[in-house]
Every structure is written in C-alpha cells, then in structure tokens.
Coordinates of C-alpha atoms and ligand atoms in Angstrom, one line a residue:
M1 CA -41.2 5.5 76.7
L2 CA -43.9 4.8 79.5
T3 CA -42.8 3.4 82.5
T4 CA -44.0 1.3 85.7
E5 CA -43.8 5.2 87.6
N6 CA -47.0 6.2 86.6
H7 CA -49.0 3.1 86.1
K8 CA -50.9 3.5 88.5
Q9 CA -52.6 6.4 86.9
L10 CA -53.2 5.2 84.1
T11 CA -55.7 3.2 82.9
I12 CA -55.2 1.1 78.5
K13 CA -57.5 -0.4 76.5
T14 CA -57.0 -3.8 75.0
P15 CA -57.3 -4.7 72.0
T16 CA -60.8 -6.3 73.3
N17 CA -61.6 -3.4 74.0
R18 CA -61.6 -3.7 78.5
A19 CA -60.6 -0.6 80.0
L20 CA -57.3 -2.4 82.3
P21 CA -56.5 -0.2 84.6
L22 CA -52.9 -0.1 86.0
G23 CA -52.0 -1.8 89.5
E24 CA -55.3 -3.8 88.7
G25 CA -52.9 -7.1 87.3
G26 CA -52.9 -4.8 83.9
E27 CA -49.0 -4.3 84.2
D28 CA -47.8 -7.0 82.8
V29 CA -50.1 -6.4 79.4
W30 CA -49.1 -2.6 79.5
I31 CA -45.1 -3.2 79.5
D32 CA -45.7 -6.6 76.5
V33 CA -47.5 -3.4 74.7
I34 CA -44.9 -0.7 75.3
Q35 CA -42.6 -3.4 74.3
K36 CA -44.1 -4.4 71.4
M37 CA -44.4 -0.7 70.2
D38 CA -40.5 -0.6 70.6
E39 CA -39.8 -2.9 68.6
V40 CA -42.3 -2.5 65.6
Y41 CA -40.5 1.3 66.2
S42 CA -37.3 -0.1 65.7
E43 CA -37.9 -2.3 62.8
L44 CA -39.7 0.5 61.0
V45 CA -36.5 2.6 61.8
D46 CA -34.0 0.4 60.2
S47 CA -36.4 0.0 57.3
Q48 CA -36.3 3.6 57.0
T49 CA -32.3 3.5 56.9
E50 CA -32.5 0.9 54.7
L51 CA -35.1 2.5 52.5
E52 CA -33.2 5.2 52.7
E53 CA -30.2 3.6 51.9
K54 CA -31.1 2.0 48.3
N55 CA -32.5 5.1 47.2
A56 CA -29.6 6.6 47.4
R57 CA -27.6 3.7 45.2
L58 CA -30.4 3.8 42.7
E59 CA -30.0 7.3 42.6
E60 CA -25.7 6.8 42.4
A61 CA -27.1 4.7 39.7
H62 CA -29.5 6.7 38.2
A63 CA -26.1 8.9 38.0
F64 CA -23.9 6.5 36.6
I65 CA -25.6 4.9 33.8
G66 CA -27.0 8.5 33.1
S67 CA -23.4 10.2 32.8
V68 CA -22.4 7.1 31.0
V69 CA -25.6 7.7 28.3
A70 CA -24.1 11.1 28.0
A71 CA -20.7 10.7 27.0
M72 CA -21.1 7.9 24.3
T73 CA -20.2 9.5 20.7
D74 CA -22.7 7.0 19.4
V75 CA -26.6 7.8 19.5
L76 CA -29.2 5.7 22.1
I77 CA -32.6 5.1 21.3
V78 CA -34.9 2.8 23.1
C79 CA -38.5 2.3 21.8
D80 CA -41.0 -0.1 22.5
T81 CA -42.2 -2.1 20.9
N82 CA -45.0 -0.1 18.9
G83 CA -41.5 1.2 17.5
L84 CA -42.1 4.5 20.0
I85 CA -38.9 6.9 21.3
Q86 CA -38.5 6.1 25.5
Q87 CA -35.9 7.7 25.3
V88 CA -32.7 9.0 23.6
N89 CA -29.6 10.4 24.9
P90 CA -27.7 13.8 24.3
A91 CA -25.9 12.2 20.8
L92 CA -29.1 11.9 19.4
E93 CA -30.2 15.1 20.4
T94 CA -27.5 17.1 18.7
A95 CA -27.1 14.9 15.7
V96 CA -30.9 15.6 15.1
G97 CA -31.2 18.8 16.7
R98 CA -34.0 18.8 18.8
R99 CA -34.1 17.9 22.5
E100 CA -35.4 14.5 24.2
R101 CA -39.4 15.8 25.8
D102 CA -39.8 16.6 21.8
L103 CA -38.9 12.9 20.5
L104 CA -40.6 10.8 23.0
A105 CA -43.7 8.7 21.9
M106 CA -42.8 10.2 18.5
P107 CA -42.5 7.2 15.9
L108 CA -38.6 5.7 15.6
T109 CA -39.1 5.8 11.7
D110 CA -39.7 9.9 11.6
L111 CA -36.5 10.2 12.7
F112 CA -34.9 8.8 10.0
D113 CA -34.6 10.1 6.1
D114 CA -37.2 9.0 3.4
A115 CA -34.7 6.1 1.9
S116 CA -34.0 5.3 5.3
R117 CA -37.2 4.3 6.7
K118 CA -38.0 1.5 5.5
T119 CA -34.9 -0.3 7.0
V120 CA -35.6 0.8 10.1
A121 CA -39.2 0.3 10.4
G122 CA -38.3 -3.2 9.9
F123 CA -36.3 -3.8 12.6
L124 CA -38.3 -4.7 15.1
P125 CA -40.2 -7.5 12.7
E126 CA -36.4 -8.4 12.2
L127 CA -35.4 -8.6 16.0
K128 CA -39.2 -10.4 16.7
N129 CA -38.4 -12.9 14.3
G130 CA -35.2 -13.9 16.0
G131 CA -33.2 -12.1 14.2
V132 CA -30.0 -9.9 13.9
V133 CA -30.3 -6.1 13.4
A134 CA -26.0 -5.1 12.8
Q135 CA -23.8 -2.6 11.1
R136 CA -27.0 -1.2 8.8
D137 CA -25.8 2.2 6.9
V138 CA -29.1 4.2 7.0
S139 CA -29.1 7.8 7.4
L140 CA -31.1 10.1 10.8
S141 CA -33.0 13.3 8.5
A142 CA -30.2 15.8 10.7
P143 CA -29.6 19.5 9.8
D144 CA -25.9 19.0 9.1
S145 CA -26.2 16.1 6.3
R146 CA -22.2 14.9 7.7
N147 CA -23.3 13.7 11.1
A148 CA -27.0 11.9 8.9
L149 CA -25.4 9.1 8.4
I150 CA -24.9 6.1 10.8
S151 CA -24.1 2.3 11.1
V152 CA -26.8 0.6 13.6
N153 CA -26.7 -2.3 15.9
C154 CA -29.6 -2.8 17.2
T155 CA -30.9 -5.7 20.1
P156 CA -34.2 -6.7 21.5
R157 CA -35.1 -5.1 25.2
C158 CA -36.8 -7.9 27.3
D159 CA -38.6 -7.5 30.8
H160 CA -37.5 -9.1 34.2
R161 CA -40.1 -12.4 32.5
G162 CA -37.7 -12.0 29.5
R163 CA -41.0 -10.8 27.6
L164 CA -40.7 -8.1 24.3
V165 CA -41.0 -4.8 25.1
G166 CA -39.0 -2.6 23.0
M167 CA -35.2 -1.9 21.1
V168 CA -32.3 -0.4 21.9
L169 CA -31.1 1.1 18.6
V170 CA -27.1 2.4 18.6
G171 CA -25.7 4.1 15.9
R172 CA -21.9 4.8 15.3
P173 CA -22.2 8.1 13.0
I174 CA -20.0 7.3 10.3
G175 CA -20.4 10.1 7.8
E176 CA -17.2 11.5 8.6
L177 CA -15.6 8.2 8.9
Q178 CA -16.9 8.0 4.9
R179 CA -15.6 11.4 4.3
A180 CA -11.7 10.7 5.6
Y181 CA -12.2 6.9 3.9
R182 CA -12.8 9.3 0.4
E183 CA -9.8 11.9 1.5
L184 CA -7.8 9.2 2.6
D185 CA -8.2 7.2 -0.8
T186 CA -7.6 10.3 -3.2
A187 CA -4.1 11.1 -1.6
H188 CA -3.4 7.5 -2.2
Q189 CA -4.2 7.2 -5.2
K190 CA -2.4 11.0 -5.9
L191 CA 0.6 9.1 -4.4
T192 CA 0.1 6.3 -7.0
Q193 CA 0.1 8.0 -9.7
T194 CA 3.3 10.6 -8.3
Q195 CA 5.2 7.4 -7.9
Q196 CA 4.0 6.1 -10.8
R197 CA 5.8 9.2 -12.8
M198 CA 8.6 9.1 -10.5
L199 CA 8.8 5.7 -11.9
V200 CA 8.9 6.9 -16.0
S201 CA 11.1 9.9 -15.0
E202 CA 13.6 7.8 -13.6
K203 CA 13.4 5.8 -16.5
M204 CA 13.7 8.2 -18.8
A205 CA 16.6 10.2 -16.3
A206 CA 18.0 6.5 -16.7
L207 CA 17.9 7.2 -20.2
G208 CA 19.1 10.0 -21.1
R209 CA 22.1 9.1 -19.3
L210 CA 22.1 6.6 -21.7
V211 CA 21.4 8.7 -25.3
A212 CA 25.5 9.7 -25.1
G213 CA 26.9 6.3 -24.7
V214 CA 23.6 4.9 -27.6
A215 CA 25.1 7.9 -29.6
H216 CA 28.8 6.5 -29.7
E217 CA 27.8 2.8 -29.9
L218 CA 25.1 3.9 -33.1
N219 CA 28.2 5.8 -34.6
N220 CA 30.8 2.5 -34.8
P221 CA 28.1 0.3 -37.5
I222 CA 26.5 3.8 -39.5
S223 CA 30.3 4.7 -40.0
F224 CA 31.1 1.3 -41.5
V225 CA 27.6 1.6 -42.9
F226 CA 28.0 4.8 -44.5
G227 CA 32.2 3.9 -45.7
N228 CA 31.0 0.5 -47.0
M229 CA 28.3 2.1 -49.3
Y230 CA 30.2 4.7 -50.9
A231 CA 32.8 1.8 -51.5
L232 CA 29.8 0.1 -53.1
K233 CA 28.9 3.2 -55.1
R234 CA 32.2 3.0 -56.7
Y235 CA 32.4 -0.5 -57.7
G236 CA 29.1 -0.2 -59.3
E237 CA 30.3 2.8 -61.6
A238 CA 33.4 0.3 -62.5
I239 CA 31.3 -2.9 -63.2
T240 CA 28.8 -1.0 -65.1
K241 CA 31.7 0.9 -66.8
Y242 CA 33.2 -2.3 -68.0
L243 CA 30.6 -4.1 -68.8
S244 CA 29.7 -1.5 -71.7
A245 CA 33.0 -1.7 -72.5
C246 CA 32.5 -5.9 -72.9
N247 CA 28.9 -4.3 -75.1
G248 CA 31.3 -2.4 -77.8
K249 CA 34.0 -3.2 -80.3
S250 CA 37.1 -3.4 -78.0
G251 CA 39.2 -5.8 -78.1
P252 CA 40.8 -8.7 -75.9
A253 CA 44.0 -6.8 -74.8
E254 CA 42.0 -3.5 -74.3
M255 CA 39.3 -5.0 -72.0
E256 CA 42.0 -6.8 -70.3
T257 CA 43.6 -3.5 -69.8
L258 CA 40.2 -1.9 -68.7
R259 CA 39.8 -5.3 -66.2
K260 CA 43.0 -4.4 -64.6
D261 CA 42.7 -0.1 -65.0
L262 CA 39.2 -1.1 -63.0
K263 CA 40.1 -3.4 -60.7
I264 CA 37.2 -5.8 -61.8
D265 CA 38.4 -9.2 -59.7
Q266 CA 39.7 -7.0 -56.7
V267 CA 35.8 -4.9 -57.4
L268 CA 34.5 -9.2 -57.4
R269 CA 36.6 -10.3 -54.6
D270 CA 35.1 -7.8 -52.2
I271 CA 31.0 -7.5 -52.5
G272 CA 30.6 -10.3 -50.8
P273 CA 32.7 -9.2 -48.0
L274 CA 31.2 -5.6 -48.5
V275 CA 27.5 -6.6 -48.6
D276 CA 27.9 -8.6 -45.3
G277 CA 29.7 -6.1 -43.2
T278 CA 27.2 -3.8 -44.0
L279 CA 24.5 -6.1 -43.3
E280 CA 26.2 -6.7 -40.6
G281 CA 26.6 -2.9 -39.4
A282 CA 22.1 -2.2 -40.2
E283 CA 21.7 -6.1 -38.1
R284 CA 24.2 -3.9 -35.3
V285 CA 21.8 -0.6 -35.5
R286 CA 18.5 -2.4 -35.6
D287 CA 19.5 -4.0 -32.0
I288 CA 20.7 -1.0 -30.5
V289 CA 17.5 0.7 -31.6
Q290 CA 15.3 -2.3 -30.2
D291 CA 17.0 -2.0 -27.0
L292 CA 16.1 1.6 -26.4
R293 CA 12.8 0.8 -27.5
R294 CA 12.9 -2.1 -25.0
F295 CA 14.4 0.3 -21.8
S296 CA 12.1 3.4 -22.4
S297 CA 8.8 0.8 -23.1
N298 CA 6.2 0.8 -20.7
Q299 CA 4.8 -1.9 -21.7
E300 CA 4.7 -5.5 -19.9
E301 CA 7.6 -7.0 -21.1
T302 CA 7.6 -10.9 -23.2
L303 CA 10.0 -13.6 -22.5
E304 CA 12.7 -14.1 -24.9
A305 CA 15.4 -16.1 -24.9
F306 CA 19.1 -14.0 -24.9
N307 CA 22.9 -14.1 -24.0
V308 CA 23.6 -12.3 -20.5
T309 CA 27.0 -12.0 -22.1
R310 CA 26.2 -9.7 -24.4
L311 CA 23.7 -8.2 -23.1
V312 CA 26.0 -7.2 -19.6
R313 CA 28.7 -6.2 -22.1
T314 CA 27.2 -3.4 -24.0
A315 CA 25.1 -2.6 -20.4
A316 CA 28.6 -2.0 -19.5
D317 CA 30.1 -0.3 -22.7
W318 CA 26.9 2.2 -22.7
V319 CA 27.3 3.6 -18.7
I320 CA 31.3 4.0 -19.1
K321 CA 31.2 5.8 -22.5
T322 CA 29.5 8.4 -20.7
Q323 CA 32.0 9.1 -18.0
R324 CA 34.3 11.6 -18.2
V325 CA 37.1 9.1 -16.3
K326 CA 36.8 5.6 -17.6
P327 CA 37.3 3.7 -14.7
S328 CA 38.4 0.5 -16.1
V329 CA 35.9 -2.7 -16.3
R330 CA 37.2 -6.2 -16.2
L331 CA 34.5 -8.7 -17.4
D332 CA 35.0 -12.2 -16.0
V333 CA 31.3 -13.7 -17.7
P334 CA 31.8 -17.1 -19.7
D335 CA 31.4 -16.3 -24.0
T336 CA 27.7 -17.0 -23.4
L337 CA 25.5 -17.2 -20.5
E338 CA 21.9 -18.2 -22.4
I339 CA 18.6 -17.5 -20.2
R340 CA 15.8 -17.3 -21.0
G341 CA 14.1 -14.4 -19.1
R342 CA 12.9 -10.3 -19.5
K343 CA 16.2 -9.0 -21.6
G344 CA 14.8 -5.1 -21.5
Q345 CA 14.7 -5.7 -17.4
L346 CA 17.1 -7.3 -16.5
H347 CA 19.5 -4.5 -19.4
Q348 CA 18.2 -1.6 -16.9
I349 CA 19.2 -3.4 -14.0
I350 CA 22.9 -4.1 -15.1
V351 CA 22.5 -0.2 -16.5
N352 CA 21.4 1.2 -12.9
L353 CA 24.3 -0.7 -10.8
V354 CA 27.1 -0.3 -13.4
Q355 CA 25.8 3.2 -13.1
N356 CA 25.8 3.1 -9.3
A357 CA 29.7 1.8 -8.9
A358 CA 30.3 4.9 -11.7
D359 CA 29.2 7.4 -10.0
V360 CA 31.3 6.5 -6.2
L361 CA 34.1 6.0 -8.5
E362 CA 33.5 9.4 -10.6
G363 CA 36.8 11.1 -11.0
D364 CA 39.0 8.1 -9.0
P365 CA 41.6 7.1 -12.1
N366 CA 42.4 3.8 -10.4
G367 CA 38.5 2.7 -10.6
E368 CA 37.4 -0.5 -11.0
I369 CA 34.9 -2.1 -11.6
V370 CA 34.6 -5.7 -11.9
I371 CA 31.4 -7.2 -13.4
S372 CA 30.7 -11.4 -13.0
G373 CA 29.0 -14.1 -14.2
E374 CA 27.7 -17.9 -13.7
K375 CA 24.7 -20.5 -14.3
T376 CA 24.4 -22.0 -11.4
D377 CA 20.9 -25.2 -10.8
G378 CA 18.4 -22.8 -12.5
E379 CA 19.5 -19.2 -12.3
V380 CA 22.2 -17.1 -13.0
I381 CA 23.7 -15.3 -10.8
I382 CA 25.5 -11.3 -12.1
R383 CA 27.5 -9.5 -9.5
V384 CA 28.8 -5.8 -9.8
A385 CA 31.6 -4.7 -7.4
D386 CA 33.9 -2.1 -7.5
N387 CA 37.1 -0.9 -5.4
G388 CA 34.9 2.8 -4.3
P389 CA 34.9 3.8 -0.8
G390 CA 31.9 0.8 0.0
I391 CA 28.4 1.2 2.2
P392 CA 28.1 2.1 5.4
P393 CA 26.6 -0.5 7.5
E394 CA 24.2 1.8 8.8
R395 CA 22.5 2.6 5.2
I396 CA 22.7 -1.5 3.4
D397 CA 18.8 -1.6 4.8
K398 CA 18.1 2.2 3.1
I399 CA 19.3 2.2 -0.1
F400 CA 16.6 -0.2 -1.5
E401 CA 13.8 2.5 0.2
P402 CA 12.6 5.1 -3.1
F403 CA 14.1 8.0 -3.2
F404 CA 16.8 7.6 -0.5
T405 CA 20.0 8.9 -2.1
T406 CA 23.0 10.1 -1.0
K407 CA 23.5 12.4 -4.9
P408 CA 22.8 16.0 -4.0
I409 CA 19.4 17.1 -4.9
G410 CA 18.8 17.2 -8.9
A411 CA 21.6 14.4 -9.5
G412 CA 20.4 10.6 -8.3
T413 CA 16.2 10.1 -8.1
G414 CA 17.2 7.7 -5.5
L415 CA 14.9 5.1 -7.7
G416 CA 17.3 3.3 -9.3
L417 CA 18.3 0.4 -7.1
Y418 CA 14.4 0.4 -5.6
V419 CA 13.2 -0.3 -9.5
S420 CA 16.2 -3.3 -9.4
Y421 CA 15.2 -4.5 -7.1
N422 CA 11.6 -4.7 -7.9
M423 CA 12.3 -5.5 -11.5
A424 CA 14.4 -8.2 -10.0
V425 CA 12.0 -9.8 -7.8
K426 CA 8.9 -9.3 -9.7
Q427 CA 11.3 -12.4 -12.7
G428 CA 11.4 -14.6 -9.6
G429 CA 15.4 -13.1 -8.6
D430 CA 16.5 -11.2 -5.7
L431 CA 18.9 -8.2 -6.0
T432 CA 21.4 -7.8 -2.4
A433 CA 24.5 -5.4 -1.7
A434 CA 27.9 -6.7 0.6
N435 CA 31.0 -5.1 1.0
R436 CA 34.0 -6.8 -0.6
P437 CA 36.4 -7.9 2.1
E438 CA 38.9 -6.2 0.3
G439 CA 36.6 -2.9 0.2
G440 CA 34.1 -1.1 -2.1
A441 CA 30.4 -2.5 -3.3
E442 CA 28.8 -5.6 -4.5
F443 CA 26.1 -6.0 -5.5
T444 CA 24.6 -9.3 -6.6
V445 CA 21.2 -9.6 -8.9
R446 CA 20.2 -13.7 -9.6
V447 CA 17.7 -14.0 -12.2
P448 CA 15.6 -17.5 -13.0
A449 CA 18.0 -18.2 -16.1
D450 CA 14.6 -19.7 -17.2
E451 CA 11.4 -17.6 -15.8
H452 CA 8.5 -19.8 -18.2
A453 CA 10.6 -23.6 -16.3
S454 CA 9.9 -21.0 -12.7
A455 CA 6.5 -19.9 -13.0
Ligands
ATP1 N1 28.1 0.9 -5.6 C1 27.9 1.5 -4.5 N2 28.6 1.8 -3.7 C2 28.4 2.4 -2.3 N3 26.9 3.8 -2.2 C3 26.4 2.8 -3.5 C4 26.0 2.2 -4.4 N4 25.9 2.2 -5.3 C5 24.7 2.8 -5.2 N5 25.0 3.4 -3.4 C6 24.6 4.4 -2.8 O1 23.0 3.7 -2.6 C7 22.0 5.2 -2.9 C8 20.7 5.0 -3.7 O2 21.4 4.4 -5.2 P1 20.2 4.1 -6.1 O3 20.3 4.0 -7.3 O4 19.2 3.9 -5.3 O5 19.7 5.8 -6.4 P2 21.2 6.4 -6.6 O6 22.0 6.6 -7.9 O7 21.3 8.0 -5.3 O8 20.1 8.1 -7.6 P3 19.5 7.4 -9.0 O9 20.2 5.5 -9.3 O10 18.0 7.7 -9.4 O11 19.9 8.2 -10.5 C9 22.7 5.7 -3.3 O12 22.4 7.2 -3.1 C10 24.2 6.0 -3.0 O13 24.3 6.3 -1.2
MG2 MG1 21.5 4.9 -9.0

C-alpha cells in the first residue's frame, strides 16, 4: 500500500490525465484513490472467496448427484426434445454393454429392440401432449436377454423458464422379477397339485382303513340273502313237486298227505317274509355300496335329505369294527335327525372324528366314545367325545393344520381334521375341539339343517 511518507517525490495522474504532484494539494486525491483501490481489492478478494466456496459446493453437489445416479440399480436415460441421448447412468451402461461416451447424441430408440422402438418413440410426443408415461414394459437391445425387459416411467425435463427441454426415462429391470415370479408360480402349482394328491391319498387311506369294517357290514346282509335264496330254492322245488302231483292222478287223500309232507302251507306262509327279507338285504348292500362310492368319489356332492342318526351309527360301526380292542360306543342321538345336506361329507367327518377317538383309546379296555346329537335352530350339532388323554393346550390350535400329526411316521397323514374342518366350513358349518372337564377330548361339528335354505 502507498503511504504519505514518500508523497513528496511522487506525482499521480488523475483520470483527466493531469499530473498532480504530491505535496501540492494532490495528497487528498491520492489518499482517495488509494482507499478506493483498497476497497476494490478487498471486494475482489471477497468475491473470489465466495466464488471458490460456491464452486466447492457445486462440486460437492455434482459428486453427490453423480454417486446417487451411479448407485441406482434402475436404468436412467436423459434425452433432449429430439430424442437424442444426453446422459445415461452406469446401470444403463451395464445393461446395454456400452459406455456412456458411445451413446451420447445417439437416438434414444436405438437403445431398444425392434419390437419396443415404436413404443419408445411415442413417449416424448405423449409427454408433450400432457400425457403420462408410467410402467410401460419395453425391452432394451441388451447382450444378456435376462436384463433386457424394463418397466419404464418417463417425466418431462424443463428449463428454468418452464420450457420442455427433454425427458428423463427411468426403467426398472423386471426380467429377473418375472422369472422369479414364474418360478414361484410353478412351485405354487406343484405344491397345489401335491396337496391335492395328498388330500386324495388321505381319503384313500381312510377308505382303506374302512374296508375291513365295510366287508363285515356287507357280510351280514349278503349271508341272509344267500340263506333266503337257498330256502326259496327249496320252497320252489316243493311247490313244483306239489303242482305236478295236482296235474296227475293222485286222489285228494294222497294230495293232502303230500301237502303235509312238503309243508306247503308253511312254505306259502314263509314266501312273503323271505322275499321281503331278501329285498331288505339287497337294499342294505346297495346302500353300503352307495355310501362307499360317495366316500371315495372326488365329485362335488349334491344335497340330499337324510337321517343323521343312521349316518352316525353306520360311521361309528365302520370304524369300531376295524379296532382290535373295541372301545364302547354310546350313542346319545334322537331316533331320527332329518337334515338336508351333504351326506358323504358328513359321513367322512364323523368317520375321521371317531377314528381319531378310537386311535387315542387304542388298547384301552376302558375306552369309551360318546356321540351325541341334537337339532337346534337351523343347525345340527354332533359331538364326538372320548375318555382318552385329551389334547395338550399348546396343540389345540395346531391340530387343524394340514399335516399336523402326533402319530408315528406312516401311521397318520395329519390331514383328517384339516379335511374335516374344511368340509364342515364349506357346508356353512364349523368344527371345533375342546378338552372335557372330566378328561378326554370332545369335537363338535355343526352343519346347517338345511344347507340350501342357509345358502
Ligand atoms: N380325540 C383326540 N384326542 C387327542 N388328540 C387328538 C384327538 N383327535 C386328534 N388328535 C390330535 O390331532 C392330531 C391331528 O389329527 P388328524 O386327524 O388331523 O391327523 P391324524 O389322525 O394324526 O392322521 P390321519 O387322520 O391322517 O390318520 C392327531 O395326531 C392327534 O395328536
Ligand atoms: Mg385322524
């Protein structure tokens, strides 16, 4: 800086180019000029510092944006209003296998495969017309087809005056996602099929367990049908013999003796009840076969009217006949409990519940199963109770889950209660489990008394 110490030797030129020697009244002007220069200089320094700070902040912001763009897994393309590429991010470079510098000023559509180009070309005009480009699936022309498919969102890019200067396209790779979804879908389908097969095999296993009981059940009517048919055959022979004698030359006394010997009067008395008995036996066989068919069928069951009491009795009989040590069964059900519903399904539910009760009582000489039934406003309630060990409280929520079983491997599929619960619910009913205060478990099935009316 200049000081007044050496002013005397110095002259200075004013803006009008007049020389003003120091010490001749020019000192004040000098001082003014020097002060001005000082001010200008310090302003310069200030603005320089400010500029440097701004520059540092700008660089920081630039680096920050750059790192964000680089970290994006979605592809990013910026293009101008002519559809020429201005910037891309590393994700796009990786997807198309080309560097950014090779892509700049290239038409955006060149990045996409033939089938997608027309769609991509329409994005800018659509944005210009105020439209929205969101979640459009298009394919990049990529070396690895797995990364090619992207779901694209486009937004208009405007300058500081709000004029459209291009667009920003962000694309999320969905090829991987789609493949993962397809794999999940296939796995789900396989699982559903396996589950279906398991349900069928559970049904068949239950059916298998019942075959012995059914054989027993069939044995009874078949044996009395046989017995009756032999008797009828004998009666037929006696009647034929007697009628042939009628046509011959035998006198009334001879005929009377023959009638007595052949017990014709008794035969005539017996024929009616014998035929009725045989018919009843045949009907019983037919019913059992029908029950069996219904039980093993996968078809949707139609509604029918039936007597729950009879159904419960048959179901319990079927199960108990297959048990080595037979628990006692007490039925506390009115003689008739008529309902309209799905007979086969209710039969299967009762069979499963009685079978479970028989399983927990296996080998117990004091085992007892009590089946009670009642009809209350619009529904029929059947309870199957046993005096077994009951269900541990921590398992009570689990027993209805598919495949939950406490039986040894191969002895139970754990589907009995799951299937039964679903069948009851499907009919508009319910199946619940509880422990009895006096010990043992109790299962309660509720089904509408008239499913059609409650539907
Ligand atoms: N009356 C019962 N008393 C105590 N536990 C029971 C009773 N009924 C069922 N459970 C429990 O519930 C589990 C599941 O029963 P569920 O009928 O679903 O399958 P499972 O009987 O084990 O096998 P599956 O019925 O295929 O033969 C049984 O393994 C048993 O632990
Ligand atoms: Mg079971």
